[in-house]
Amino acid sequence: MRLNVISRSTDEFIRERSQDLQRVFRNFDPNLRPQEKAVEYVRAMNAAKLEKIFARPFIGAMDGHTDAVSCMAKNPNHLKGIFSGSMDGDVRLWDLATRLTVHQFPGHQGAVRGLTVSTDGGILVSCGTDCTVRLWKVPVATLMESDDGSDDSSQPLAVHVWKNAFWGVDHQWDGDLFATAGAQVDIWNHNRSQPVNSFEWGKDTVTSVRFNPGEPNLLATSASDRSISIYDLRLSTPARKVIMTTKTNSIAWNPMEPMNFTAANNDGKCYSYDVRKLNGAKCVHEDHVSSVMDIDYSPTGREFVTGSYDRSVRIFQYNGGSSREVYHAQRMQRVFCVKFSCDASYIISGSDDTNLRLWKAKASEQLGVILPRERKRHEYLEAVKNRYKHLPEVKRIIRHRHLPKPIYKATKQIREMTEAERRREERRKAHSARGSIQNKPLRTQRISRIVE
């Protein structure tokens, strides 16, 4: 007679230590689990509620400036280093781990309007309203070493005096060139005291400049004449210009899709464009109730962060119309600059109240060491939420955000004005001849004209 015996290895079901969990063998046949979807739906709701309960995005503030923080720059070579410049001419290097000042760079006599770091992380470039461009050596000293200011990094490597004030600066990717924005766009070299090239399109002030991360010779600028211009260093003339109905304050390129960039506008919206097709925005990101002052993409290219005059910081998906998260603090004033950390885990904001603030990119993320069992649990709950996020109750919980009363009232007022404008257009169209009124889509409404 033949017998079938169930044989299992002792390593699979015997615990090594008394604290270990007993392994349980489950049969996942759906016929044996008729309540599986109901149980997972309840788990999705509980996971969404727990995410709101444990959402603590604010980590801490970095205090030290005596005036508003006007600009920031990341160090590509050091994960926890961030540079900041203020309206009183002070430039500082911060350590994000300890939230303390590592080094100060004195010298500017006016507001610092632009900061950028070379790709190798060795040279810091600063510019401001005192008509000077200063090059600094980035110190390698850490907080464990005493920084008494006696090293060479306290003195600039070079000081270039020019004939106009500067409003922005950006460094070329993997190159020795950097561009400044002011009365015109000037291209500088580390070893030259004069610009190697200059671009001018009109007589209006250029307020921001950004090099393309994929094509080092391509850069985009925004100016006070409400224009967004594309320049190519290999050409002697600018390439294209898009003139909008409201001014663009800042521009950020998508690092993973270098043909796309997003512009932060004065109308409280952000517009994503394809540089190959500028006759319409690819996506319109709206939720702010005041001017969007700065924008920065995550290194993953899947989302970006914005800082606004309405005293809030928002995180958007690269292709999403509404914000994923909104951060605000009771003492935080108008936000002038925002940055993603180089590992996409944190967000740094600089505001009018002289403070830099450190936030988590995921509000409910658990800091510190996470055990493998906890990580699997978090991944399972995230997967269950994504599976049932389209259902009304789960969707309502996930989308709910607490807003300060001024932002809530302004959002309600903007919604009422938009609805009134829609009804007015419907009445005008109903009482006009057929085909006489053409409705422009939202993606092209703010574009005034395109200049080649």
Short mmCIF file of C-alpha atoms in Angstrom, two decimals:
data_model
loop_
_atom_site.label_atom_id
_atom_site.label_comp_id
_atom_site.label_asym_id
_atom_site.label_seq_id
_atom_site.Cartn_x
_atom_site.Cartn_y
_atom_site.Cartn_z
CA MET A 1 0.00 0.00 0.00
CA ARG A 2 1.31 3.52 -0.95
CA LEU A 3 0.98 6.40 1.47
CA ASN A 4 1.19 10.14 0.63
CA VAL A 5 2.84 12.05 3.46
CA ILE A 6 2.93 15.85 3.83
CA SER A 7 6.54 16.75 4.46
CA ARG A 8 7.65 20.29 5.48
CA SER A 9 11.07 21.56 6.32
CA THR A 10 11.54 22.44 9.96
CA ASP A 11 13.18 25.72 8.89
CA GLU A 12 9.88 26.95 7.47
CA PHE A 13 7.57 26.53 10.46
CA ILE A 14 9.85 26.42 13.52
CA ARG A 15 10.67 29.77 15.09
CA GLU A 16 14.33 30.58 15.61
CA ARG A 17 13.54 32.79 18.62
CA SER A 18 10.57 32.92 20.90
CA GLN A 19 9.83 36.52 19.82
CA ASP A 20 9.43 35.60 16.15
CA LEU A 21 6.01 35.38 14.60
CA GLN A 22 4.66 31.92 13.87
CA ARG A 23 4.46 31.32 10.13
CA VAL A 24 0.89 30.69 9.02
CA PHE A 25 0.11 28.91 5.76
CA ARG A 26 -2.95 30.38 4.06
CA ASN A 27 -4.99 29.25 1.11
CA PHE A 28 -5.76 32.30 -1.05
CA ASP A 29 -8.40 30.62 -3.16
CA PRO A 30 -11.15 33.26 -3.69
CA ASN A 31 -13.84 30.61 -3.39
CA LEU A 32 -12.79 30.07 0.20
CA ARG A 33 -12.75 33.81 0.99
CA PRO A 34 -16.10 35.31 -0.06
CA GLN A 35 -15.61 38.43 2.13
CA GLU A 36 -12.20 39.34 0.72
CA LYS A 37 -13.28 42.55 -1.07
CA ALA A 38 -15.33 43.76 1.88
CA VAL A 39 -12.43 43.17 4.26
CA GLU A 40 -9.98 44.97 1.95
CA TYR A 41 -12.37 47.90 1.54
CA VAL A 42 -12.51 48.35 5.31
CA ARG A 43 -8.72 48.09 5.46
CA ALA A 44 -8.43 50.76 2.76
CA MET A 45 -10.68 53.12 4.72
CA ASN A 46 -8.78 52.51 7.94
CA ALA A 47 -5.45 53.02 6.17
CA ALA A 48 -6.67 56.33 4.72
CA LYS A 49 -7.85 57.48 8.15
CA LEU A 50 -4.62 56.43 9.86
CA GLU A 51 -2.63 58.30 7.22
CA LYS A 52 -4.46 61.50 8.20
CA ILE A 53 -3.94 60.82 11.90
CA PHE A 54 -0.19 60.29 11.55
CA ALA A 55 0.37 63.07 8.99
CA ARG A 56 3.06 65.26 10.59
CA PRO A 57 4.88 66.85 7.67
CA PHE A 58 6.68 69.63 9.54
CA ILE A 59 10.09 68.60 10.87
CA GLY A 60 11.67 71.84 12.04
CA ALA A 61 12.68 75.42 11.26
CA MET A 62 16.17 76.75 10.57
CA ASP A 63 16.58 80.19 12.09
CA GLY A 64 19.52 82.51 11.51
CA HIS A 65 18.73 85.04 8.79
CA THR A 66 17.73 88.54 9.81
CA ASP A 67 15.66 89.27 6.70
CA ALA A 68 13.44 87.42 4.25
CA VAL A 69 14.89 84.34 2.54
CA SER A 70 14.88 85.17 -1.17
CA CYS A 71 16.62 82.21 -2.85
CA MET A 72 18.04 78.75 -2.24
CA ALA A 73 20.33 76.27 -4.01
CA LYS A 74 21.05 72.56 -3.59
CA ASN A 75 24.51 71.07 -3.53
CA PRO A 76 24.51 68.19 -6.06
CA ASN A 77 27.56 66.64 -4.40
CA HIS A 78 26.33 66.67 -0.78
CA LEU A 79 22.95 65.25 0.15
CA LYS A 80 22.34 67.20 3.36
CA GLY A 81 23.68 70.61 2.31
CA ILE A 82 21.46 73.54 1.29
CA PHE A 83 22.46 77.15 0.50
CA SER A 84 20.21 80.11 1.24
CA GLY A 85 20.38 83.81 0.48
CA SER A 86 18.42 86.60 2.13
CA MET A 87 17.37 90.16 1.38
CA ASP A 88 20.06 91.57 3.69
CA GLY A 89 22.92 90.08 1.62
CA ASP A 90 23.62 87.09 3.88
CA VAL A 91 24.46 83.73 2.26
CA ARG A 92 24.52 80.60 4.44
CA LEU A 93 25.25 76.90 4.11
CA TRP A 94 22.97 74.71 6.24
CA ASP A 95 23.18 71.13 7.42
CA LEU A 96 19.74 69.56 7.06
CA ALA A 97 20.51 66.76 9.51
CA THR A 98 21.19 69.11 12.43
CA ARG A 99 19.37 72.19 11.01
CA LEU A 100 22.36 74.40 11.89
CA THR A 101 24.49 76.86 9.92
CA VAL A 102 27.72 75.30 8.66
CA HIS A 103 29.22 78.35 6.97
CA GLN A 104 28.49 81.98 6.11
CA PHE A 105 29.53 83.85 2.97
CA PRO A 106 29.66 87.60 3.73
CA GLY A 107 30.15 90.24 1.08
CA HIS A 108 26.93 91.24 -0.69
CA GLN A 109 25.78 94.79 -0.02
CA GLY A 110 22.21 94.26 -1.23
CA ALA A 111 19.60 91.57 -1.56
CA VAL A 112 20.82 88.20 -2.81
CA ARG A 113 18.55 87.24 -5.71
CA GLY A 114 20.22 84.16 -7.14
CA LEU A 115 22.24 81.15 -5.95
CA THR A 116 23.54 78.16 -7.88
CA VAL A 117 26.16 75.47 -7.41
CA SER A 118 28.37 73.85 -10.04
CA THR A 119 27.65 70.24 -10.96
CA ASP A 120 30.72 68.96 -9.11
CA GLY A 121 29.64 70.85 -5.98
CA GLY A 122 32.87 72.82 -5.72
CA ILE A 123 31.86 76.38 -6.64
CA LEU A 124 28.95 78.48 -5.39
CA VAL A 125 27.77 81.40 -7.55
CA SER A 126 25.74 84.21 -5.97
CA CYS A 127 24.34 87.41 -7.45
CA GLY A 128 22.13 90.23 -6.24
CA THR A 129 20.90 93.76 -6.54
CA ASP A 130 24.36 95.18 -5.73
CA CYS A 131 25.34 94.51 -9.40
CA THR A 132 27.94 91.89 -8.46
CA VAL A 133 28.46 88.21 -9.22
CA ARG A 134 30.54 86.40 -6.61
CA LEU A 135 32.15 82.97 -6.91
CA TRP A 136 32.82 81.06 -3.68
CA LYS A 137 34.63 77.87 -2.86
CA VAL A 138 32.25 75.46 -1.17
CA PRO A 139 33.79 74.39 2.17
CA VAL A 140 34.17 70.69 2.90
CA ALA A 141 34.15 71.27 6.66
CA THR A 142 31.39 69.57 8.60
CA LEU A 143 29.70 70.52 11.82
CA MET A 144 32.14 68.34 13.73
CA GLU A 145 34.92 70.69 12.71
CA SER A 146 35.07 74.17 14.13
CA ASP A 147 34.32 76.76 11.49
CA ASP A 148 36.02 79.89 12.78
CA GLY A 149 35.81 81.72 9.44
CA SER A 150 39.59 81.79 8.99
CA ASP A 151 39.64 79.52 5.93
CA ASP A 152 39.70 80.69 2.32
CA SER A 153 36.03 79.96 1.76
CA SER A 154 35.08 83.10 3.71
CA GLN A 155 36.54 85.19 0.88
CA PRO A 156 35.15 84.93 -2.65
CA LEU A 157 37.26 83.39 -5.39
CA ALA A 158 36.20 86.18 -7.75
CA VAL A 159 33.96 89.25 -7.73
CA HIS A 160 32.56 90.46 -11.05
CA VAL A 161 30.99 93.94 -11.05
CA TRP A 162 28.50 94.59 -13.83
CA LYS A 163 26.38 97.52 -14.98
CA ASN A 164 22.95 96.25 -13.87
CA ALA A 165 21.32 94.39 -11.00
CA PHE A 166 20.82 90.63 -11.18
CA TRP A 167 17.58 88.76 -10.50
CA GLY A 168 18.58 85.14 -11.01
CA VAL A 169 21.43 82.76 -11.84
CA ASP A 170 21.73 79.14 -12.93
CA HIS A 171 24.68 76.87 -13.67
CA GLN A 172 25.11 74.75 -16.76
CA TRP A 173 24.86 70.98 -16.27
CA ASP A 174 28.30 69.37 -16.56
CA GLY A 175 29.92 72.57 -17.81
CA ASP A 176 31.87 75.68 -16.79
CA LEU A 177 29.24 78.20 -17.87
CA PHE A 178 26.56 79.91 -15.82
CA ALA A 179 23.84 82.36 -16.84
CA THR A 180 22.61 85.46 -15.02
CA ALA A 181 19.28 87.22 -15.46
CA GLY A 182 18.90 90.97 -15.27
CA ALA A 183 18.51 93.63 -17.92
CA GLN A 184 19.59 90.86 -20.31
CA VAL A 185 20.73 87.24 -20.21
CA ASP A 186 24.52 87.06 -19.73
CA ILE A 187 26.57 83.89 -20.14
CA TRP A 188 29.67 83.74 -17.89
CA ASN A 189 32.68 81.47 -17.57
CA HIS A 190 34.40 80.66 -14.28
CA ASN A 191 37.71 82.00 -15.60
CA ARG A 192 36.44 85.20 -17.25
CA SER A 193 35.59 88.52 -15.62
CA GLN A 194 33.34 89.55 -18.52
CA PRO A 195 30.35 87.72 -20.03
CA VAL A 196 31.28 85.45 -22.93
CA ASN A 197 27.88 86.01 -24.55
CA SER A 198 24.74 88.08 -24.04
CA PHE A 199 21.17 87.70 -25.23
CA GLU A 200 18.57 90.46 -25.30
CA TRP A 201 15.00 90.24 -26.55
CA GLY A 202 13.18 93.46 -25.75
CA LYS A 203 13.94 95.94 -22.99
CA ASP A 204 12.22 94.27 -20.06
CA THR A 205 13.94 92.75 -17.03
CA VAL A 206 14.62 89.02 -17.05
CA THR A 207 13.55 87.61 -13.69
CA SER A 208 14.59 83.94 -13.84
CA VAL A 209 16.80 81.64 -15.91
CA ARG A 210 17.12 77.82 -16.00
CA PHE A 211 19.45 75.57 -17.98
CA ASN A 212 18.04 72.41 -19.53
CA PRO A 213 19.34 69.29 -17.71
CA GLY A 214 19.36 67.16 -20.88
CA GLU A 215 20.62 69.68 -23.45
CA PRO A 216 23.28 71.88 -21.76
CA ASN A 217 23.12 74.57 -24.46
CA LEU A 218 19.39 75.20 -24.05
CA LEU A 219 17.96 77.54 -21.42
CA ALA A 220 14.60 79.09 -20.59
CA THR A 221 13.92 82.51 -19.08
CA SER A 222 10.95 84.49 -17.82
CA ALA A 223 10.74 88.27 -17.98
CA SER A 224 8.66 91.12 -16.61
CA ASP A 225 6.92 91.53 -19.99
CA ARG A 226 4.99 88.30 -19.19
CA SER A 227 7.13 86.30 -21.62
CA ILE A 228 8.79 82.88 -21.51
CA SER A 229 11.79 82.72 -23.85
CA ILE A 230 13.88 79.82 -25.10
CA TYR A 231 17.56 80.45 -25.90
CA ASP A 232 20.15 78.25 -27.58
CA LEU A 233 23.80 79.05 -26.86
CA ARG A 234 24.80 77.68 -30.27
CA LEU A 235 22.74 80.38 -32.01
CA SER A 236 23.35 84.10 -32.04
CA THR A 237 19.65 84.93 -31.63
CA PRO A 238 16.91 83.65 -29.27
CA ALA A 239 14.78 80.77 -30.49
CA ARG A 240 11.15 81.29 -29.40
CA LYS A 241 9.08 83.41 -27.05
CA VAL A 242 5.64 82.83 -25.54
CA ILE A 243 3.85 85.90 -24.17
CA MET A 244 1.19 85.17 -21.54
CA THR A 245 -1.46 87.43 -20.03
CA THR A 246 0.16 87.29 -16.57
CA LYS A 247 3.77 87.30 -15.44
CA THR A 248 5.79 84.12 -14.87
CA ASN A 249 7.87 84.18 -11.69
CA SER A 250 9.93 80.98 -12.00
CA ILE A 251 10.63 78.04 -14.32
CA ALA A 252 11.69 74.45 -13.60
CA TRP A 253 12.68 71.72 -16.07
CA ASN A 254 11.59 68.13 -15.58
CA PRO A 255 14.88 66.23 -14.96
CA MET A 256 13.49 62.93 -16.29
CA GLU A 257 11.75 64.46 -19.34
CA PRO A 258 14.02 67.38 -20.31
CA MET A 259 11.75 68.46 -23.14
CA ASN A 260 9.09 69.56 -20.60
CA PHE A 261 9.16 72.50 -18.21
CA THR A 262 6.66 74.03 -15.76
CA ALA A 263 6.16 77.76 -15.24
CA ALA A 264 4.93 79.30 -11.96
CA ASN A 265 2.56 82.14 -12.78
CA ASN A 266 1.14 85.20 -11.07
CA ASP A 267 -2.45 83.99 -11.56
CA GLY A 268 -1.96 81.24 -8.96
CA LYS A 269 -1.54 78.46 -11.52
CA CYS A 270 1.37 76.48 -12.94
CA TYR A 271 1.58 75.63 -16.63
CA SER A 272 3.50 72.65 -18.01
CA TYR A 273 4.80 73.07 -21.58
CA ASP A 274 6.57 70.97 -24.15
CA VAL A 275 9.44 73.01 -25.55
CA ARG A 276 8.75 71.52 -28.98
CA LYS A 277 5.13 72.72 -28.98
CA LEU A 278 4.55 75.99 -27.15
CA ASN A 279 1.13 76.86 -28.61
CA GLY A 280 -0.63 75.29 -25.62
CA ALA A 281 0.10 73.98 -22.14
CA LYS A 282 0.25 70.23 -21.64
CA CYS A 283 -1.30 70.55 -18.18
CA VAL A 284 -2.62 73.33 -15.95
CA HIS A 285 -1.98 72.90 -12.22
CA GLU A 286 -4.31 74.97 -10.06
CA ASP A 287 -5.00 75.20 -6.34
CA HIS A 288 -3.08 78.24 -5.13
CA VAL A 289 -5.10 81.37 -4.43
CA SER A 290 -2.25 83.85 -4.96
CA SER A 291 0.92 84.25 -7.00
CA VAL A 292 3.17 81.20 -7.26
CA MET A 293 6.65 82.50 -6.44
CA ASP A 294 8.92 79.46 -6.94
CA ILE A 295 8.83 75.91 -8.26
CA ASP A 296 11.20 72.94 -8.15
CA TYR A 297 10.99 69.42 -9.53
CA SER A 298 11.69 66.25 -7.61
CA PRO A 299 14.76 64.29 -8.82
CA THR A 300 12.33 61.53 -9.83
CA GLY A 301 10.52 63.88 -12.22
CA ARG A 302 7.13 62.58 -11.06
CA GLU A 303 6.14 65.58 -8.94
CA PHE A 304 7.11 69.16 -8.15
CA VAL A 305 6.73 71.54 -5.23
CA THR A 306 5.53 75.15 -5.35
CA GLY A 307 5.66 78.04 -2.90
CA SER A 308 3.11 80.82 -3.05
CA TYR A 309 2.28 84.28 -1.82
CA ASP A 310 -0.72 82.74 -0.02
CA ARG A 311 1.71 81.36 2.63
CA SER A 312 1.40 77.72 1.62
CA VAL A 313 3.55 75.02 0.02
CA ARG A 314 1.91 72.52 -2.34
CA ILE A 315 3.06 69.30 -3.98
CA PHE A 316 1.72 68.44 -7.45
CA GLN A 317 1.97 65.37 -9.62
CA TYR A 318 3.73 66.22 -12.89
CA ASN A 319 0.50 65.44 -14.80
CA GLY A 320 -2.07 66.28 -12.11
CA GLY A 321 -4.34 69.31 -12.12
CA SER A 322 -4.77 69.49 -8.34
CA SER A 323 -2.20 69.36 -5.56
CA ARG A 324 -1.43 66.13 -3.74
CA GLU A 325 -0.45 67.86 -0.48
CA VAL A 326 -0.65 71.33 1.02
CA TYR A 327 1.66 72.42 3.85
CA HIS A 328 1.23 75.49 6.00
CA ALA A 329 2.33 76.73 9.40
CA GLN A 330 0.80 79.28 11.72
CA ARG A 331 3.88 81.54 11.70
CA MET A 332 4.95 80.99 8.11
CA GLN A 333 4.59 84.06 5.94
CA ARG A 334 4.82 84.48 2.16
CA VAL A 335 6.93 81.72 0.63
CA PHE A 336 9.59 83.01 -1.78
CA CYS A 337 11.59 79.85 -2.55
CA VAL A 338 11.17 76.07 -2.32
CA LYS A 339 13.44 73.11 -3.07
CA PHE A 340 13.24 69.33 -3.12
CA SER A 341 16.10 67.53 -1.41
CA CYS A 342 18.44 65.54 -3.65
CA ASP A 343 16.92 62.24 -2.46
CA ALA A 344 13.31 63.44 -2.97
CA SER A 345 12.50 62.71 0.70
CA TYR A 346 12.31 66.26 2.07
CA ILE A 347 11.18 69.74 1.05
CA ILE A 348 12.83 73.00 2.12
CA SER A 349 10.93 76.29 2.01
CA GLY A 350 12.14 79.83 2.58
CA SER A 351 9.71 82.56 3.54
CA ASP A 352 9.33 86.19 4.47
CA ASP A 353 9.64 85.46 8.21
CA THR A 354 13.45 84.86 7.88
CA ASN A 355 13.12 81.10 8.45
CA LEU A 356 13.82 78.03 6.39
CA ARG A 357 11.46 75.14 7.10
CA LEU A 358 12.05 71.44 6.59
CA TRP A 359 9.09 69.27 5.55
CA LYS A 360 8.58 65.61 4.71
CA ALA A 361 7.74 64.92 1.06
CA LYS A 362 5.23 62.30 2.31
CA ALA A 363 3.32 63.72 5.24
CA SER A 364 2.67 60.40 7.02
CA GLU A 365 6.03 58.80 6.29
CA GLN A 366 7.67 57.15 9.29
CA LEU A 367 11.14 58.48 10.03
CA GLY A 368 13.96 56.39 11.40
CA VAL A 369 14.76 52.71 10.97
CA ILE A 370 11.85 50.66 9.60
CA LEU A 371 11.83 46.91 10.11
CA PRO A 372 11.21 44.69 7.06
CA ARG A 373 7.92 43.58 8.59
CA GLU A 374 6.80 47.20 8.97
CA ARG A 375 7.85 48.04 5.43
CA LYS A 376 5.80 45.16 4.04
CA ARG A 377 2.84 46.32 6.09
CA HIS A 378 3.14 49.87 4.73
CA GLU A 379 3.43 48.59 1.17
CA TYR A 380 0.35 46.41 1.61
CA LEU A 381 -1.75 49.27 3.01
CA GLU A 382 -0.59 51.57 0.20
CA ALA A 383 -1.57 48.94 -2.39
CA VAL A 384 -5.01 48.49 -0.79
CA LYS A 385 -5.56 52.28 -0.79
CA ASN A 386 -4.63 52.56 -4.45
CA ARG A 387 -6.99 49.70 -5.29
CA TYR A 388 -10.03 51.34 -3.66
CA LYS A 389 -9.17 55.04 -4.00
CA HIS A 390 -11.83 55.54 -6.68
CA LEU A 391 -14.67 54.70 -4.28
CA PRO A 392 -16.45 57.76 -2.81
CA GLU A 393 -15.70 57.27 0.90
CA VAL A 394 -12.03 56.42 0.43
CA LYS A 395 -11.63 59.21 -2.14
CA ARG A 396 -13.19 61.76 0.22
CA ILE A 397 -10.85 60.81 3.07
CA ILE A 398 -7.73 60.82 0.89
CA ARG A 399 -8.50 64.20 -0.73
CA HIS A 400 -9.45 66.02 2.47
CA ARG A 401 -6.96 68.68 3.56
CA HIS A 402 -7.15 71.21 6.36
CA LEU A 403 -6.72 74.75 5.05
CA PRO A 404 -6.20 78.03 6.89
CA LYS A 405 -9.30 80.20 6.95
CA PRO A 406 -7.96 82.89 4.54
CA ILE A 407 -7.07 80.25 1.94
CA TYR A 408 -10.40 78.48 2.42
CA LYS A 409 -12.36 81.70 1.94
CA ALA A 410 -10.28 82.74 -1.08
CA THR A 411 -10.75 79.29 -2.65
CA LYS A 412 -14.50 79.54 -2.16
CA GLN A 413 -14.57 83.03 -3.68
CA ILE A 414 -12.50 81.93 -6.71
CA ARG A 415 -14.85 78.98 -7.21
CA GLU A 416 -17.89 81.29 -7.15
CA MET A 417 -16.25 83.72 -9.61
CA THR A 418 -15.32 80.88 -11.97
CA GLU A 419 -18.86 79.49 -11.88
CA ALA A 420 -20.34 82.95 -12.52
CA GLU A 421 -18.00 83.44 -15.48
CA ARG A 422 -19.02 80.04 -16.88
CA ARG A 423 -22.73 80.90 -16.62
CA ARG A 424 -22.11 84.29 -18.24
CA GLU A 425 -20.33 82.66 -21.17
CA GLU A 426 -23.14 80.14 -21.58
CA ARG A 427 -25.75 82.93 -21.71
CA ARG A 428 -23.65 84.95 -24.16
CA LYS A 429 -23.24 81.93 -26.39
CA ALA A 430 -26.95 81.05 -26.20
CA HIS A 431 -27.99 84.55 -27.33
CA SER A 432 -25.41 84.88 -30.12
CA ALA A 433 -25.32 83.59 -33.66
CA ARG A 434 -24.25 79.99 -34.04
CA GLY A 435 -20.46 79.73 -34.37
CA SER A 436 -19.81 83.41 -33.62
CA ILE A 437 -18.28 82.70 -30.18
CA GLN A 438 -15.48 80.17 -29.85
CA ASN A 439 -14.57 78.93 -26.39
CA LYS A 440 -10.83 78.70 -25.84
CA PRO A 441 -9.62 75.73 -23.77
CA LEU A 442 -7.97 76.40 -20.41
CA ARG A 443 -4.59 75.31 -21.76
CA THR A 444 -4.48 78.16 -24.27
CA GLN A 445 -6.52 80.85 -22.51
CA ARG A 446 -3.50 82.50 -20.87
CA ILE A 447 -1.33 82.55 -24.00
CA SER A 448 -1.42 85.97 -25.63
CA ARG A 449 0.82 85.27 -28.63
CA ILE A 450 3.88 83.34 -29.78
CA VAL A 451 6.88 85.14 -31.26
CA GLU A 452 9.36 83.22 -33.42
#
